[in-house]
Amino acid sequence: MTHQPYSTRRQQVLDRLGNGVAILATAPERVRNRDAHYPYRFDSYFWYLSGFPEPDAVIVLVGGDEPKSLLFCREKNEERETWDGFRYGPEAAATAFGFSEAHPIASLEQQLPELIANRAALWHSLGHDADWDARIAAALNAVRNQGRSGARAPGEIRDLRNLLDQMRLTKDAHEIEIMRRAADIASAGHSRAMRACQPGMAEYELEAELGYEFRRRGADGHAYTPIVAGGANACILHYVENNKLLANRSLVLIDAGCEVGGYASDITRTFPVNGRFSPEQREVYEIVLAAQQAAIAAVRPGASFTDYHQAALGVLAQGLIDLKLITGSVDGAIESEAYKPWYMHRTGHWLGLDVHDAGEYKTGTADDDWVRLAPGMVLTVEPGLYFRPGSDVPKHLHGIGVRVEDDVLVTSEGCSVYTTAPRTVAEIEEVMRHD
Ligand code: GLY
Ligand code: MN
Ligand code: MN
């Protein structure tokens, strides 16, 4: 592993700190029940600046004339390593991850007042972790109590996350390479689920196919709880029970992505359980796919974040008019939000270390203050249509829920759709053919 991309980012933060000091802890381990823990997942901001995988670790970036980056982490411990596995220890960690210095995590509390004394600003994200807020307050008070010896506490507390959010919005080459790998593996997982699908299977059997393919190809696992929703379950946007049987002649919607090197992929595919779309399923599917294509065509540098949502809405509204579910014009339907009963979410989000990634969507409070797209930004494009059973639509549409979601990189020319699972009706029916 090279620490270069991570140390470059730390340097970029240091360049913006002035005489300030920044403190960033990774996520704690969390108990699941009694003495069993949830699988450990580092904090995304911490990972972005370190690539360091262990819990109980804190980065301190000290700006000014002699900038330095410090890592506080667990010490080597033969007994604990026998039980729980390898620990770098400060010495090896400093070298492997390119920090100027590393120290035992146990020494942080004692060192913190000295590290923050006489600094103009302290960069810390207040309010995200009460325990950390208290530790920062204690360090500030320790400095204030030394006032008579000339030490001054920082006068300004600034939000480190705001600065990192801005950086994370544009992915560098290292991130894009990892995200492409996450996309390739997730695409293979969706293809596998399509090939494995048979009427009468349980939703969790398809979930197992996805998980198998993700792990087989070296992903760390799912990037978020997968949705495998047969029939009308697809109309429940966050359906995660995944425990019902898949009926012949129904659709199944799978929203699943994997995590690779900390980065998420996020793909949704909707396909017929028996491998052949019925005419009404196909009609709805083609509307959603056309909406996705229109949205993708609106992703380019200089476009505003909302443009691609508006492009999708135009096609979906026309589709709903064609299905005779709404009357009047497309513009009128968009203005009155007449599409909302069947399309209630937005068309996508930033993607990166977090599936709903860091980064603002608006630059101000005015209606059109949306972020302008620029090369290196990564977003999902995921229109859908959902016709709940019992809702006010013709019977033949009941229980049809369709979403198509791909991951898209903004490039200098436009964009690149870098998820590749079968997407068109013809592609899906082809991979699902069993003859
Ligand atoms: N899987 C979460 C989303 O599509 O936004
Ligand atoms: Mn998504
Ligand atoms: Mn998704």
Tab-separated table of C-alpha atoms and ligand atoms in Angstrom:
chain	number	residue	atom	x	y	z
A	1	MET	CA	0.000	0.000	0.000
A	2	THR	CA	1.265	3.477	-0.763
A	3	HIS	CA	0.381	6.204	1.690
A	4	GLN	CA	0.868	8.883	-0.971
A	5	PRO	CA	-2.773	9.749	-1.769
A	6	TYR	CA	-3.563	9.999	1.937
A	7	SER	CA	-0.497	12.033	2.897
A	8	THR	CA	-1.140	14.347	-0.062
A	9	ARG	CA	-4.620	15.016	1.313
A	10	ARG	CA	-3.207	15.699	4.776
A	11	GLN	CA	-0.839	18.190	3.202
A	12	GLN	CA	-3.757	19.864	1.442
A	13	VAL	CA	-5.531	20.220	4.789
A	14	LEU	CA	-2.365	21.538	6.437
A	15	ASP	CA	-2.071	24.137	3.668
A	16	ARG	CA	-5.501	25.465	4.627
A	17	LEU	CA	-5.113	25.395	8.402
A	18	GLY	CA	-2.885	28.445	8.718
A	19	ASN	CA	-1.690	28.441	12.312
A	20	GLY	CA	-4.592	26.154	13.279
A	21	VAL	CA	-4.663	22.620	14.581
A	22	ALA	CA	-7.071	19.879	13.455
A	23	ILE	CA	-8.203	16.834	15.425
A	24	LEU	CA	-9.922	13.869	13.807
A	25	ALA	CA	-10.759	10.562	15.496
A	26	THR	CA	-11.758	7.342	13.783
A	27	ALA	CA	-14.968	5.476	14.668
A	28	PRO	CA	-15.173	3.478	17.895
A	29	GLU	CA	-15.783	-0.262	17.961
A	30	ARG	CA	-19.423	-0.921	18.777
A	31	VAL	CA	-20.952	-3.710	20.832
A	32	ARG	CA	-23.693	-5.614	19.015
A	33	ASN	CA	-24.855	-7.733	21.909
A	34	ARG	CA	-23.127	-8.766	25.112
A	35	ASP	CA	-19.491	-9.292	24.072
A	36	ALA	CA	-20.041	-9.569	20.305
A	37	HIS	CA	-19.116	-6.551	18.201
A	38	TYR	CA	-20.390	-5.187	14.910
A	39	PRO	CA	-17.813	-5.684	12.162
A	40	TYR	CA	-15.472	-2.734	12.537
A	41	ARG	CA	-15.797	0.137	10.057
A	42	PHE	CA	-13.477	3.143	10.314
A	43	ASP	CA	-14.747	6.703	10.115
A	44	SER	CA	-14.845	7.852	6.476
A	45	TYR	CA	-13.200	11.256	7.124
A	46	PHE	CA	-10.438	9.636	9.158
A	47	TRP	CA	-9.860	7.047	6.445
A	48	TYR	CA	-9.776	9.750	3.769
A	49	LEU	CA	-6.795	11.344	5.517
A	50	SER	CA	-4.952	8.230	6.649
A	51	GLY	CA	-5.884	4.862	5.126
A	52	PHE	CA	-5.253	3.599	8.670
A	53	PRO	CA	-7.604	0.697	9.464
A	54	GLU	CA	-7.429	0.318	13.253
A	55	PRO	CA	-9.858	1.595	15.877
A	56	ASP	CA	-8.608	3.776	18.773
A	57	ALA	CA	-6.775	6.157	16.489
A	58	VAL	CA	-6.697	9.941	16.154
A	59	ILE	CA	-5.049	12.260	13.626
A	60	VAL	CA	-3.727	15.636	14.785
A	61	LEU	CA	-2.642	18.053	12.068
A	62	VAL	CA	-0.583	20.965	13.305
A	63	GLY	CA	-0.410	23.887	10.859
A	64	GLY	CA	1.895	26.893	10.823
A	65	ASP	CA	5.574	27.377	10.054
A	66	GLU	CA	6.519	23.810	10.903
A	67	PRO	CA	3.502	21.798	9.836
A	68	LYS	CA	3.310	18.215	11.000
A	69	SER	CA	0.893	15.345	10.966
A	70	LEU	CA	0.583	13.139	14.038
A	71	LEU	CA	-1.078	9.782	14.464
A	72	PHE	CA	-2.120	8.479	17.873
A	73	CYS	CA	-2.789	4.740	17.816
A	74	ARG	CA	-2.708	1.536	19.847
A	75	GLU	CA	0.643	0.236	21.008
A	76	LYS	CA	1.961	-3.172	20.030
A	77	ASN	CA	0.667	-5.761	22.478
A	78	GLU	CA	1.650	-9.390	22.071
A	79	GLU	CA	-1.178	-10.761	24.144
A	80	ARG	CA	-3.928	-8.672	22.504
A	81	GLU	CA	-2.501	-9.396	19.069
A	82	THR	CA	-2.678	-13.119	19.838
A	83	TRP	CA	-6.391	-12.766	20.523
A	84	ASP	CA	-7.494	-9.996	18.171
A	85	GLY	CA	-4.886	-9.732	15.429
A	86	PHE	CA	-2.151	-7.471	14.181
A	87	ARG	CA	-1.611	-3.909	15.380
A	88	TYR	CA	0.868	-1.604	13.707
A	89	GLY	CA	1.960	0.224	16.831
A	90	PRO	CA	3.065	3.867	16.556
A	91	GLU	CA	6.529	3.276	15.152
A	92	ALA	CA	5.534	1.082	12.213
A	93	ALA	CA	2.357	3.106	11.627
A	94	ALA	CA	4.262	6.385	11.239
A	95	THR	CA	6.390	4.853	8.479
A	96	ALA	CA	3.685	2.849	6.739
A	97	PHE	CA	1.164	5.709	6.672
A	98	GLY	CA	3.598	8.603	6.202
A	99	PHE	CA	2.977	10.565	9.416
A	100	SER	CA	5.640	12.924	10.789
A	101	GLU	CA	5.176	11.336	14.214
A	102	ALA	CA	3.069	8.665	15.882
A	103	HIS	CA	2.382	8.203	19.584
A	104	PRO	CA	0.461	5.795	21.811
A	105	ILE	CA	-3.229	6.663	21.934
A	106	ALA	CA	-2.993	6.565	25.745
A	107	SER	CA	-0.777	9.669	25.651
A	108	LEU	CA	-3.226	11.803	23.650
A	109	GLU	CA	-5.142	13.279	26.567
A	110	GLN	CA	-1.971	14.505	28.224
A	111	GLN	CA	-0.522	15.886	24.958
A	112	LEU	CA	-3.665	17.563	23.682
A	113	PRO	CA	-3.480	20.843	25.696
A	114	GLU	CA	0.065	21.441	24.513
A	115	LEU	CA	-0.865	20.639	20.909
A	116	ILE	CA	-3.723	23.136	20.815
A	117	ALA	CA	-2.118	25.922	22.912
A	118	ASN	CA	-1.308	29.162	21.087
A	119	ARG	CA	-3.151	28.125	17.946
A	120	ALA	CA	-5.540	30.596	16.314
A	121	ALA	CA	-8.149	27.997	15.423
A	122	LEU	CA	-9.054	24.513	16.538
A	123	TRP	CA	-10.607	22.455	13.730
A	124	HIS	CA	-12.990	19.920	15.229
A	125	SER	CA	-16.497	18.857	14.235
A	126	LEU	CA	-18.621	19.897	17.198
A	127	GLY	CA	-21.811	18.003	17.904
A	128	HIS	CA	-21.092	14.698	16.163
A	129	ASP	CA	-19.787	12.870	19.196
A	130	ALA	CA	-20.601	14.062	22.710
A	131	ASP	CA	-17.661	12.190	24.153
A	132	TRP	CA	-15.230	13.942	21.831
A	133	ASP	CA	-16.848	17.314	22.437
A	134	ALA	CA	-16.200	16.780	26.175
A	135	ARG	CA	-12.569	15.787	25.561
A	136	ILE	CA	-11.998	18.866	23.418
A	137	ALA	CA	-13.642	21.078	26.051
A	138	ALA	CA	-11.404	19.554	28.730
A	139	ALA	CA	-8.288	20.238	26.627
A	140	LEU	CA	-9.416	23.834	26.026
A	141	ASN	CA	-9.981	24.327	29.754
A	142	ALA	CA	-6.604	22.830	30.557
A	143	VAL	CA	-4.996	25.470	28.320
A	144	ARG	CA	-7.132	28.264	29.799
A	145	ASN	CA	-6.008	27.207	33.267
A	146	GLN	CA	-2.398	27.722	32.215
A	147	GLY	CA	-3.202	31.310	31.172
A	148	ARG	CA	-0.842	32.864	33.667
A	149	SER	CA	2.079	31.009	32.126
A	150	GLY	CA	1.248	32.699	28.827
A	151	ALA	CA	-0.552	29.836	27.031
A	152	ARG	CA	-3.602	30.928	25.028
A	153	ALA	CA	-6.483	28.686	24.026
A	154	PRO	CA	-7.672	28.850	20.385
A	155	GLY	CA	-10.237	31.616	19.978
A	156	GLU	CA	-11.994	29.921	17.116
A	157	ILE	CA	-13.527	26.452	16.727
A	158	ARG	CA	-13.980	25.557	13.059
A	159	ASP	CA	-15.706	22.581	11.471
A	160	LEU	CA	-13.153	20.250	9.929
A	161	ARG	CA	-15.893	18.303	8.173
A	162	ASN	CA	-16.889	21.318	6.082
A	163	LEU	CA	-13.379	21.533	4.730
A	164	LEU	CA	-13.163	17.771	4.114
A	165	ASP	CA	-16.640	17.647	2.551
A	166	GLN	CA	-15.468	20.093	-0.062
A	167	MET	CA	-12.381	18.007	-0.794
A	168	ARG	CA	-14.317	14.731	-0.878
A	169	LEU	CA	-16.761	16.070	-3.457
A	170	THR	CA	-14.144	15.777	-6.199
A	171	LYS	CA	-12.514	12.372	-6.397
A	172	ASP	CA	-8.835	12.013	-7.221
A	173	ALA	CA	-7.366	9.360	-9.538
A	174	HIS	CA	-6.709	6.970	-6.651
A	175	GLU	CA	-10.330	7.158	-5.507
A	176	ILE	CA	-11.704	6.739	-9.018
A	177	GLU	CA	-9.628	3.622	-9.559
A	178	ILE	CA	-10.997	2.065	-6.354
A	179	MET	CA	-14.562	3.114	-7.164
A	180	ARG	CA	-14.312	1.488	-10.572
A	181	ARG	CA	-13.285	-1.736	-8.866
A	182	ALA	CA	-16.247	-1.492	-6.490
A	183	ALA	CA	-18.499	-0.900	-9.494
A	184	ASP	CA	-17.117	-3.849	-11.450
A	185	ILE	CA	-17.643	-6.204	-8.516
A	186	ALA	CA	-21.153	-4.931	-7.803
A	187	SER	CA	-22.028	-5.239	-11.494
A	188	ALA	CA	-20.846	-8.856	-11.429
A	189	GLY	CA	-22.972	-9.456	-8.319
A	190	HIS	CA	-26.111	-8.147	-10.025
A	191	SER	CA	-25.430	-10.236	-13.132
A	192	ARG	CA	-24.998	-13.298	-10.940
A	193	ALA	CA	-28.314	-12.640	-9.180
A	194	MET	CA	-30.078	-12.321	-12.538
A	195	ARG	CA	-28.621	-15.615	-13.765
A	196	ALA	CA	-29.510	-17.404	-10.522
A	197	CYS	CA	-33.072	-16.127	-10.261
A	198	GLN	CA	-35.933	-18.644	-10.514
A	199	PRO	CA	-39.606	-18.410	-9.553
A	200	GLY	CA	-40.147	-19.789	-6.044
A	201	MET	CA	-36.751	-18.778	-4.701
A	202	ALA	CA	-36.615	-16.626	-1.601
A	203	GLU	CA	-35.381	-13.056	-1.768
A	204	TYR	CA	-32.555	-13.980	0.604
A	205	GLU	CA	-31.264	-16.524	-1.885
A	206	LEU	CA	-30.567	-13.687	-4.317
A	207	GLU	CA	-29.042	-11.688	-1.467
A	208	ALA	CA	-26.729	-14.655	-0.881
A	209	GLU	CA	-25.697	-14.693	-4.561
A	210	LEU	CA	-24.769	-11.018	-4.343
A	211	GLY	CA	-22.830	-11.459	-1.101
A	212	TYR	CA	-21.015	-14.473	-2.495
A	213	GLU	CA	-19.922	-12.639	-5.620
A	214	PHE	CA	-18.853	-9.554	-3.659
A	215	ARG	CA	-16.650	-11.542	-1.281
A	216	ARG	CA	-15.411	-13.953	-3.933
A	217	ARG	CA	-14.043	-11.011	-5.868
A	218	GLY	CA	-12.421	-9.416	-2.833
A	219	ALA	CA	-14.857	-6.682	-1.837
A	220	ASP	CA	-15.057	-6.080	1.912
A	221	GLY	CA	-18.785	-6.780	1.824
A	222	HIS	CA	-21.970	-4.829	1.235
A	223	ALA	CA	-21.670	-1.037	1.262
A	224	TYR	CA	-25.155	-0.792	2.810
A	225	THR	CA	-27.975	-3.149	3.707
A	226	PRO	CA	-29.075	-4.677	0.397
A	227	ILE	CA	-32.645	-4.478	-0.810
A	228	VAL	CA	-33.997	-7.591	-2.538
A	229	ALA	CA	-37.635	-6.809	-3.093
A	230	GLY	CA	-39.928	-9.160	-4.986
A	231	GLY	CA	-43.192	-7.882	-6.487
A	232	ALA	CA	-44.918	-5.175	-4.475
A	233	ASN	CA	-42.092	-5.119	-1.913
A	234	ALA	CA	-40.268	-2.989	-4.481
A	235	CYS	CA	-42.740	-0.214	-3.685
A	236	ILE	CA	-41.344	-0.033	-0.123
A	237	LEU	CA	-38.318	2.145	-0.736
A	238	HIS	CA	-36.223	0.844	2.164
A	239	TYR	CA	-37.421	-2.773	2.169
A	240	VAL	CA	-34.649	-4.863	3.750
A	241	GLU	CA	-36.456	-7.912	5.152
A	242	ASN	CA	-35.513	-9.896	2.048
A	243	ASN	CA	-37.400	-12.943	3.326
A	244	LYS	CA	-40.341	-13.459	0.942
A	245	LEU	CA	-40.694	-15.861	-1.969
A	246	LEU	CA	-40.284	-14.602	-5.524
A	247	ALA	CA	-43.455	-15.174	-7.496
A	248	ASN	CA	-43.527	-16.201	-11.130
A	249	ARG	CA	-44.524	-13.274	-13.387
A	250	SER	CA	-43.465	-10.661	-10.828
A	251	LEU	CA	-40.480	-8.340	-10.920
A	252	VAL	CA	-37.684	-8.238	-8.381
A	253	LEU	CA	-35.853	-5.041	-7.502
A	254	ILE	CA	-32.321	-5.350	-6.127
A	255	ASP	CA	-30.521	-2.319	-4.725
A	256	ALA	CA	-27.079	-3.479	-3.648
A	257	GLY	CA	-23.502	-2.289	-3.815
A	258	CYS	CA	-20.226	-3.405	-2.341
A	259	GLU	CA	-17.446	-1.670	-0.451
A	260	VAL	CA	-13.882	-1.800	-1.715
A	261	GLY	CA	-11.059	0.042	0.048
A	262	GLY	CA	-13.685	2.042	1.930
A	263	TYR	CA	-15.562	3.129	-1.231
A	264	ALA	CA	-19.145	2.250	-2.140
A	265	SER	CA	-20.816	1.237	-5.330
A	266	ASP	CA	-24.596	1.611	-5.512
A	267	ILE	CA	-26.560	-0.238	-8.189
A	268	THR	CA	-30.243	-0.990	-8.616
A	269	ARG	CA	-31.616	-3.410	-11.155
A	270	THR	CA	-35.194	-4.532	-11.643
A	271	PHE	CA	-35.857	-7.695	-13.611
A	272	PRO	CA	-38.578	-10.296	-14.151
A	273	VAL	CA	-38.344	-13.291	-11.823
A	274	ASN	CA	-38.967	-15.680	-14.717
A	275	GLY	CA	-36.656	-13.890	-17.119
A	276	ARG	CA	-39.297	-12.354	-19.438
A	277	PHE	CA	-40.908	-8.940	-18.970
A	278	SER	CA	-44.696	-8.885	-19.355
A	279	PRO	CA	-45.984	-6.096	-21.655
A	280	GLU	CA	-47.083	-3.918	-18.721
A	281	GLN	CA	-43.841	-4.498	-16.794
A	282	ARG	CA	-41.911	-3.686	-19.901
A	283	GLU	CA	-43.856	-0.484	-20.527
A	284	VAL	CA	-43.072	0.830	-17.042
A	285	TYR	CA	-39.462	-0.359	-17.268
A	286	GLU	CA	-38.890	1.443	-20.570
A	287	ILE	CA	-40.205	4.694	-19.104
A	288	VAL	CA	-37.824	4.469	-16.151
A	289	LEU	CA	-34.909	3.523	-18.389
A	290	ALA	CA	-35.648	6.433	-20.737
A	291	ALA	CA	-35.782	8.733	-17.702
A	292	GLN	CA	-32.398	7.429	-16.636
A	293	GLN	CA	-30.945	7.991	-20.087
A	294	ALA	CA	-32.284	11.549	-20.198
A	295	ALA	CA	-30.837	12.178	-16.753
A	296	ILE	CA	-27.430	10.777	-17.703
A	297	ALA	CA	-27.412	13.047	-20.757
A	298	ALA	CA	-27.805	16.010	-18.376
A	299	VAL	CA	-24.714	15.106	-16.323
A	300	ARG	CA	-21.840	17.256	-17.550
A	301	PRO	CA	-19.468	19.894	-16.223
A	302	GLY	CA	-21.198	23.183	-15.559
A	303	ALA	CA	-24.674	21.644	-15.230
A	304	SER	CA	-26.321	22.199	-11.869
A	305	PHE	CA	-26.893	19.267	-9.531
A	306	THR	CA	-30.647	19.483	-10.035
A	307	ASP	CA	-30.557	19.451	-13.854
A	308	TYR	CA	-30.437	15.685	-14.139
A	309	HIS	CA	-33.298	15.287	-11.681
A	310	GLN	CA	-35.347	17.705	-13.787
A	311	ALA	CA	-34.456	15.752	-16.934
A	312	ALA	CA	-35.649	12.514	-15.329
A	313	LEU	CA	-38.842	14.174	-14.105
A	314	GLY	CA	-39.688	15.301	-17.634
A	315	VAL	CA	-39.574	11.748	-18.985
A	316	LEU	CA	-41.348	10.220	-15.982
A	317	ALA	CA	-44.128	12.816	-16.161
A	318	GLN	CA	-44.598	12.127	-19.881
A	319	GLY	CA	-44.667	8.399	-19.096
A	320	LEU	CA	-47.335	8.891	-16.436
A	321	ILE	CA	-49.374	10.926	-18.943
A	322	ASP	CA	-48.988	8.099	-21.504
A	323	LEU	CA	-50.114	5.610	-18.845
A	324	LYS	CA	-53.156	7.874	-18.348
A	325	LEU	CA	-52.357	8.348	-14.673
A	326	ILE	CA	-52.068	12.104	-14.939
A	327	THR	CA	-53.582	14.577	-17.332
A	328	GLY	CA	-52.346	17.871	-18.740
A	329	SER	CA	-48.861	18.883	-19.761
A	330	VAL	CA	-45.460	17.677	-18.617
A	331	ASP	CA	-44.600	21.161	-17.309
A	332	GLY	CA	-47.903	21.308	-15.455
A	333	ALA	CA	-47.304	17.884	-13.903
A	334	ILE	CA	-43.831	18.910	-12.759
A	335	GLU	CA	-45.081	22.251	-11.412
A	336	SER	CA	-47.921	20.613	-9.443
A	337	GLU	CA	-45.812	17.579	-8.481
A	338	ALA	CA	-48.573	15.329	-9.831
A	339	TYR	CA	-45.937	12.599	-10.347
A	340	LYS	CA	-45.182	12.412	-6.605
A	341	PRO	CA	-47.476	9.484	-5.675
A	342	TRP	CA	-45.349	7.279	-7.960
A	343	TYR	CA	-41.958	9.009	-7.845
A	344	MET	CA	-41.257	10.354	-4.397
A	345	HIS	CA	-37.458	10.456	-4.203
A	346	ARG	CA	-34.798	12.489	-5.944
A	347	THR	CA	-32.819	11.115	-8.860
A	348	GLY	CA	-29.483	10.626	-7.115
A	349	HIS	CA	-26.801	11.616	-4.657
A	350	TRP	CA	-23.043	11.936	-4.319
A	351	LEU	CA	-21.229	8.615	-4.032
A	352	GLY	CA	-17.866	7.862	-2.427
A	353	LEU	CA	-16.651	6.617	0.943
A	354	ASP	CA	-20.256	6.876	2.104
A	355	VAL	CA	-23.042	5.614	-0.098
A	356	HIS	CA	-24.786	8.950	0.400
A	357	ASP	CA	-21.490	10.699	0.261
A	358	ALA	CA	-20.214	13.829	1.922
A	359	GLY	CA	-20.539	17.127	0.127
A	360	GLU	CA	-23.083	19.918	-0.097
A	361	TYR	CA	-25.772	19.920	-2.760
A	362	LYS	CA	-26.435	23.639	-2.575
A	363	THR	CA	-24.088	26.589	-2.389
A	364	GLY	CA	-26.657	28.971	-0.944
A	365	THR	CA	-30.288	29.279	0.045
A	366	ALA	CA	-31.777	30.522	-3.244
A	367	ASP	CA	-33.802	28.052	-5.314
A	368	ASP	CA	-31.161	27.794	-8.003
A	369	ASP	CA	-28.087	27.761	-5.766
A	370	TRP	CA	-27.274	24.156	-6.670
A	371	VAL	CA	-23.716	22.901	-6.855
A	372	ARG	CA	-22.329	22.978	-10.407
A	373	LEU	CA	-21.011	19.651	-11.608
A	374	ALA	CA	-17.285	19.402	-12.286
A	375	PRO	CA	-14.956	16.645	-13.495
A	376	GLY	CA	-14.168	14.128	-10.740
A	377	MET	CA	-17.546	14.324	-9.032
A	378	VAL	CA	-19.352	10.983	-8.734
A	379	LEU	CA	-23.097	10.617	-8.419
A	380	THR	CA	-25.839	8.059	-8.812
A	381	VAL	CA	-28.630	8.289	-11.382
A	382	GLU	CA	-31.608	6.354	-10.058
A	383	PRO	CA	-35.097	7.218	-11.288
A	384	GLY	CA	-37.986	4.896	-10.497
A	385	LEU	CA	-41.742	4.404	-10.584
A	386	TYR	CA	-43.659	2.645	-7.836
A	387	PHE	CA	-47.294	1.508	-8.082
A	388	ARG	CA	-48.381	0.216	-4.699
A	389	PRO	CA	-51.151	-2.392	-4.624
A	390	GLY	CA	-54.395	-0.752	-3.653
A	391	SER	CA	-53.260	2.663	-4.872
A	392	ASP	CA	-55.328	4.598	-7.328
A	393	VAL	CA	-53.983	3.048	-10.538
A	394	PRO	CA	-55.325	0.414	-12.938
A	395	LYS	CA	-55.081	-3.140	-11.580
A	396	HIS	CA	-52.528	-4.293	-14.151
A	397	LEU	CA	-49.987	-1.854	-12.662
A	398	HIS	CA	-50.485	-2.934	-9.054
A	399	GLY	CA	-47.284	-4.127	-7.399
A	400	ILE	CA	-44.972	-2.946	-10.164
A	401	GLY	CA	-42.009	-1.100	-8.686
A	402	VAL	CA	-39.072	-0.277	-10.919
A	403	ARG	CA	-35.811	1.546	-10.262
A	404	VAL	CA	-32.667	1.578	-12.362
A	405	GLU	CA	-29.549	2.947	-10.694
A	406	ASP	CA	-26.055	3.453	-12.033
A	407	ASP	CA	-22.927	5.223	-10.851
A	408	VAL	CA	-21.653	8.081	-12.949
A	409	LEU	CA	-18.373	9.992	-13.018
A	410	VAL	CA	-18.427	13.568	-14.297
A	411	THR	CA	-15.656	13.918	-16.900
A	412	SER	CA	-14.315	16.902	-18.815
A	413	GLU	CA	-16.437	15.947	-21.836
A	414	GLY	CA	-19.623	14.924	-20.043
A	415	CYS	CA	-19.846	11.815	-17.946
A	416	SER	CA	-18.950	8.155	-17.775
A	417	VAL	CA	-21.414	5.526	-16.557
A	418	TYR	CA	-19.031	3.075	-14.953
A	419	THR	CA	-21.430	0.432	-13.615
A	420	THR	CA	-22.080	-2.260	-16.165
A	421	ALA	CA	-24.704	-4.772	-14.994
A	422	PRO	CA	-27.259	-5.665	-17.724
A	423	ARG	CA	-29.595	-2.723	-18.043
A	424	THR	CA	-31.806	-2.830	-21.125
A	425	VAL	CA	-34.725	-5.223	-21.524
A	426	ALA	CA	-32.793	-7.117	-24.202
A	427	GLU	CA	-29.629	-7.362	-22.071
A	428	ILE	CA	-31.540	-8.579	-19.028
A	429	GLU	CA	-33.595	-11.146	-20.938
A	430	GLU	CA	-30.414	-12.379	-22.607
A	431	VAL	CA	-28.497	-13.079	-19.361
A	432	MET	CA	-31.586	-14.679	-17.835
A	433	ARG	CA	-32.148	-17.132	-20.688
A	434	HIS	CA	-31.867	-20.670	-19.438
A	435	ASP	CA	-32.001	-22.532	-22.758
B	1	GLY	N1	-28.953	2.352	-1.746
B	1	GLY	C1	-29.254	3.642	-1.317
B	1	GLY	C2	-29.608	4.519	-2.424
B	1	GLY	O1	-29.799	4.058	-3.526
B	1	GLY	O2	-29.655	5.702	-2.285
B	2	MN	MN	-28.398	5.421	-4.477
B	3	MN	MN	-29.080	2.239	-4.274
